[in-house]
mmCIF file of C-alpha atoms in Angstrom:
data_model
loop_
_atom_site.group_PDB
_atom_site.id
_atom_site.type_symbol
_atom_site.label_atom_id
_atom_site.label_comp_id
_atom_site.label_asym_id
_atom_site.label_seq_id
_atom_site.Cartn_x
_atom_site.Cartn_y
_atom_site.Cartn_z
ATOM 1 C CA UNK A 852 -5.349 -15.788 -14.847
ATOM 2 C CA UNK A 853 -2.475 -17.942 -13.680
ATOM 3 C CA UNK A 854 -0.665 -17.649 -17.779
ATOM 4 C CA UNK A 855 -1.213 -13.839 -17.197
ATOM 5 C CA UNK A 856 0.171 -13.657 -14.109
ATOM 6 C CA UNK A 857 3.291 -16.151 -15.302
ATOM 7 C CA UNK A 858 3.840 -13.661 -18.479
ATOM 8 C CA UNK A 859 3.725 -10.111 -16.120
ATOM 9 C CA UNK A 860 6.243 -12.524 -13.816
ATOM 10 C CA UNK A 861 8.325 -13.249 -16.836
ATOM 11 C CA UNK A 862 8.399 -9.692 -18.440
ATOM 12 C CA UNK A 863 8.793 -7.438 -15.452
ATOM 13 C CA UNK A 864 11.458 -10.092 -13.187
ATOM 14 C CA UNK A 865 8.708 -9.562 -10.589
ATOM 15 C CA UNK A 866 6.793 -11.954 -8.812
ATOM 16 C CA UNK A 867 2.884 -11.413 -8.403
ATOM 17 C CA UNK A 868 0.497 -12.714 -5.642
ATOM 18 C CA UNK A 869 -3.458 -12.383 -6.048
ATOM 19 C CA UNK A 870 -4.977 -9.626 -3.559
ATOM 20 C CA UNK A 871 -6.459 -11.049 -0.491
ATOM 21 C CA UNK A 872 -9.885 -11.924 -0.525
ATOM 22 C CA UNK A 873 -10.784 -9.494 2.683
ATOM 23 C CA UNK A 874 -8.466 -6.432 1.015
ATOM 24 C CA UNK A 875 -9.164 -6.875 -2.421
ATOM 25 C CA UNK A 876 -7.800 -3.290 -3.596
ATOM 26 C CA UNK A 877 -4.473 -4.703 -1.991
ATOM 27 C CA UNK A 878 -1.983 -7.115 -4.076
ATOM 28 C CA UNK A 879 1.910 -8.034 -3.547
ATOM 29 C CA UNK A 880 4.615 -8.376 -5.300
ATOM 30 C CA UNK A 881 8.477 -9.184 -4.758
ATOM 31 C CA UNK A 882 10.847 -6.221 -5.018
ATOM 32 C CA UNK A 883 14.246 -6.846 -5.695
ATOM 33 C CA UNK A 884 15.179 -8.557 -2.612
ATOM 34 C CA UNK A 885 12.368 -10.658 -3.092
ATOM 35 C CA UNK A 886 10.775 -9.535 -0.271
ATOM 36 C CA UNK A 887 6.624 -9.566 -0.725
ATOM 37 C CA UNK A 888 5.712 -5.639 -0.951
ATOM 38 C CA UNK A 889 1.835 -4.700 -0.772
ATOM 39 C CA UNK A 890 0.544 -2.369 -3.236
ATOM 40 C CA UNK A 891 -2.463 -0.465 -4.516
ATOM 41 C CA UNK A 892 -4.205 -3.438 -7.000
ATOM 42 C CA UNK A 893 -3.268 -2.508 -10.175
ATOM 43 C CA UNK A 894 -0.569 0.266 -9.368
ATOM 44 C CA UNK A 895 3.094 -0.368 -8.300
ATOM 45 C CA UNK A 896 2.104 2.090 -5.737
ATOM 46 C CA UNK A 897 3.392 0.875 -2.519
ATOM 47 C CA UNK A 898 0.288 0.566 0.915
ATOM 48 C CA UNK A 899 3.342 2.326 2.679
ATOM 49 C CA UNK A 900 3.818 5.603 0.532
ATOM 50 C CA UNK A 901 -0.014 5.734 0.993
ATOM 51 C CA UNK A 902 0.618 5.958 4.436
ATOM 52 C CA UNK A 903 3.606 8.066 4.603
ATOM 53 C CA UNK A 904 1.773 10.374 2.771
ATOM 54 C CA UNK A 905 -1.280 10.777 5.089
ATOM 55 C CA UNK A 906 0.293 10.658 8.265
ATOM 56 C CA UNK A 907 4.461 12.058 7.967
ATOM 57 C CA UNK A 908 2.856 14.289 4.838
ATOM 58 C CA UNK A 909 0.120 15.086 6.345
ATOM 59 C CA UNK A 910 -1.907 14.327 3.112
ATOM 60 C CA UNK A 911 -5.724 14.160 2.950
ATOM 61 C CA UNK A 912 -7.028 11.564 0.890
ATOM 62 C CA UNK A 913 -8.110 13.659 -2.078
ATOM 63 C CA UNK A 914 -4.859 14.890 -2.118
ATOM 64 C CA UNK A 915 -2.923 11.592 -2.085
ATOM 65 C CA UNK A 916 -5.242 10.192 -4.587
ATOM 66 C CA UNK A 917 -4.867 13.115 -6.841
ATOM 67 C CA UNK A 918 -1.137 13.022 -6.667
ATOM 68 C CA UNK A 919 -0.649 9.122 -7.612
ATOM 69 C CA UNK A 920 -3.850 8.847 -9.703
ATOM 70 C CA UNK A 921 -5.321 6.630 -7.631
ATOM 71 C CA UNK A 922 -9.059 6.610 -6.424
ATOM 72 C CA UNK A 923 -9.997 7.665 -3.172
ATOM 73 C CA UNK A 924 -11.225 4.261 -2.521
ATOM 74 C CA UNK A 925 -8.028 2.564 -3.227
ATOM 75 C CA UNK A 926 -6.370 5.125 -0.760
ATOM 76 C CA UNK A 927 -8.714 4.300 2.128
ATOM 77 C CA UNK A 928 -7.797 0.624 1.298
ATOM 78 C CA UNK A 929 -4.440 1.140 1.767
ATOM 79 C CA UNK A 930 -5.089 3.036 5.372
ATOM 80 C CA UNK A 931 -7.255 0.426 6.402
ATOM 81 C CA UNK A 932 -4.966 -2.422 4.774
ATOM 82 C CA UNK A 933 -2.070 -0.862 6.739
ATOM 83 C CA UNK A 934 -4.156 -0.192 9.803
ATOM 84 C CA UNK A 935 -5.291 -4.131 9.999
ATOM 85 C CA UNK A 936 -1.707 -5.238 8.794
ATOM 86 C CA UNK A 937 0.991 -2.405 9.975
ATOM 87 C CA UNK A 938 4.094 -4.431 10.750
ATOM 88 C CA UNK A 939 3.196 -7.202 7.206
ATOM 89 C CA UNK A 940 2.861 -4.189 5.249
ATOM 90 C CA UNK A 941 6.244 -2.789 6.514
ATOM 91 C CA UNK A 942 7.521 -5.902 5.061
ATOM 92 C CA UNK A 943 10.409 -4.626 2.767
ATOM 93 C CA UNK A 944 10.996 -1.500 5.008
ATOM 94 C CA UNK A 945 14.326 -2.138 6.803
ATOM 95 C CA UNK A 946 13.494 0.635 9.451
ATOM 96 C CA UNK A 947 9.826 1.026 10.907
ATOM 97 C CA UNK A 948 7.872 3.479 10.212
ATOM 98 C CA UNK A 949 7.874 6.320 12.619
ATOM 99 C CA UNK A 950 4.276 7.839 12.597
ATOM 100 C CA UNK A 951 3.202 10.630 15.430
ATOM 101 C CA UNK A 952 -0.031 8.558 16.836
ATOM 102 C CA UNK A 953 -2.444 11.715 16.479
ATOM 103 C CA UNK A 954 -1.285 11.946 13.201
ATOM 104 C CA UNK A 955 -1.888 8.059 12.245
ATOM 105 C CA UNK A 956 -5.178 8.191 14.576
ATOM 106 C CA UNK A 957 -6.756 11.061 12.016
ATOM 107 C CA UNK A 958 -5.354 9.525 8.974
ATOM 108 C CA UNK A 959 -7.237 6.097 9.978
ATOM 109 C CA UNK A 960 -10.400 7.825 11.341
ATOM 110 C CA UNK A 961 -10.743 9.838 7.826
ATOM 111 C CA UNK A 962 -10.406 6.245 6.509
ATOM 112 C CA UNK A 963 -12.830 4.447 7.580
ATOM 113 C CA UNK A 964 -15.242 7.579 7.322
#
């Protein structure tokens, strides 16, 4: 695993970390600034346009998992992730997110239904 993750490192200039053991649909890597960014495992799709898109979008989760062909698993993950982790998975955002809280409290509710 380690010689896989050292080759993806090597080929894409992009550092990889292995997902957490209690968010296992959730992995990071470094963006440019080398700043650790969670995504969706196996995506480049950043935890935080997950969220953007359910609560400043206004996205349900079919919808969001339809539009960046992810599984509707993987985008209750990445609500829960970012409910259990909001300012770490900010990380590489320079300005908080601003999210109305009846929007962010449905978007987490539909979640962890």
């Amino acid at each position: 695993m380690n010689a896989v993750l050292a080759s993806l490192q090597k080929e894409t200039h992009c550092a990889l970390m292995e997902p957490d053991p209690a968010f296992p649909d959730i992995a990071f890597r470094s963006d440019a600034e080398n700043s650790w960014v969670p995504v969706v495992h196996g995506t480049s799709i950043h935890v935080r346009t997950v969220v953007m898109a359910a609560t400043e979008w206004d996205w349900s989760m079919e919808q969001i998992a339809e539009e960046y062909g992810l599984s509707e698993a993987q985008v209750k993950a990445a609500l829960v992730f970012y409910e259990a982790h909001g300012d770490e998975a900010a990380v590489a955002v320079t300005e908080p997110i601003s999210v109305p809280e009846k929007v962010a409290e449905k978007a987490i509710e539909a979640a962890k239904a």
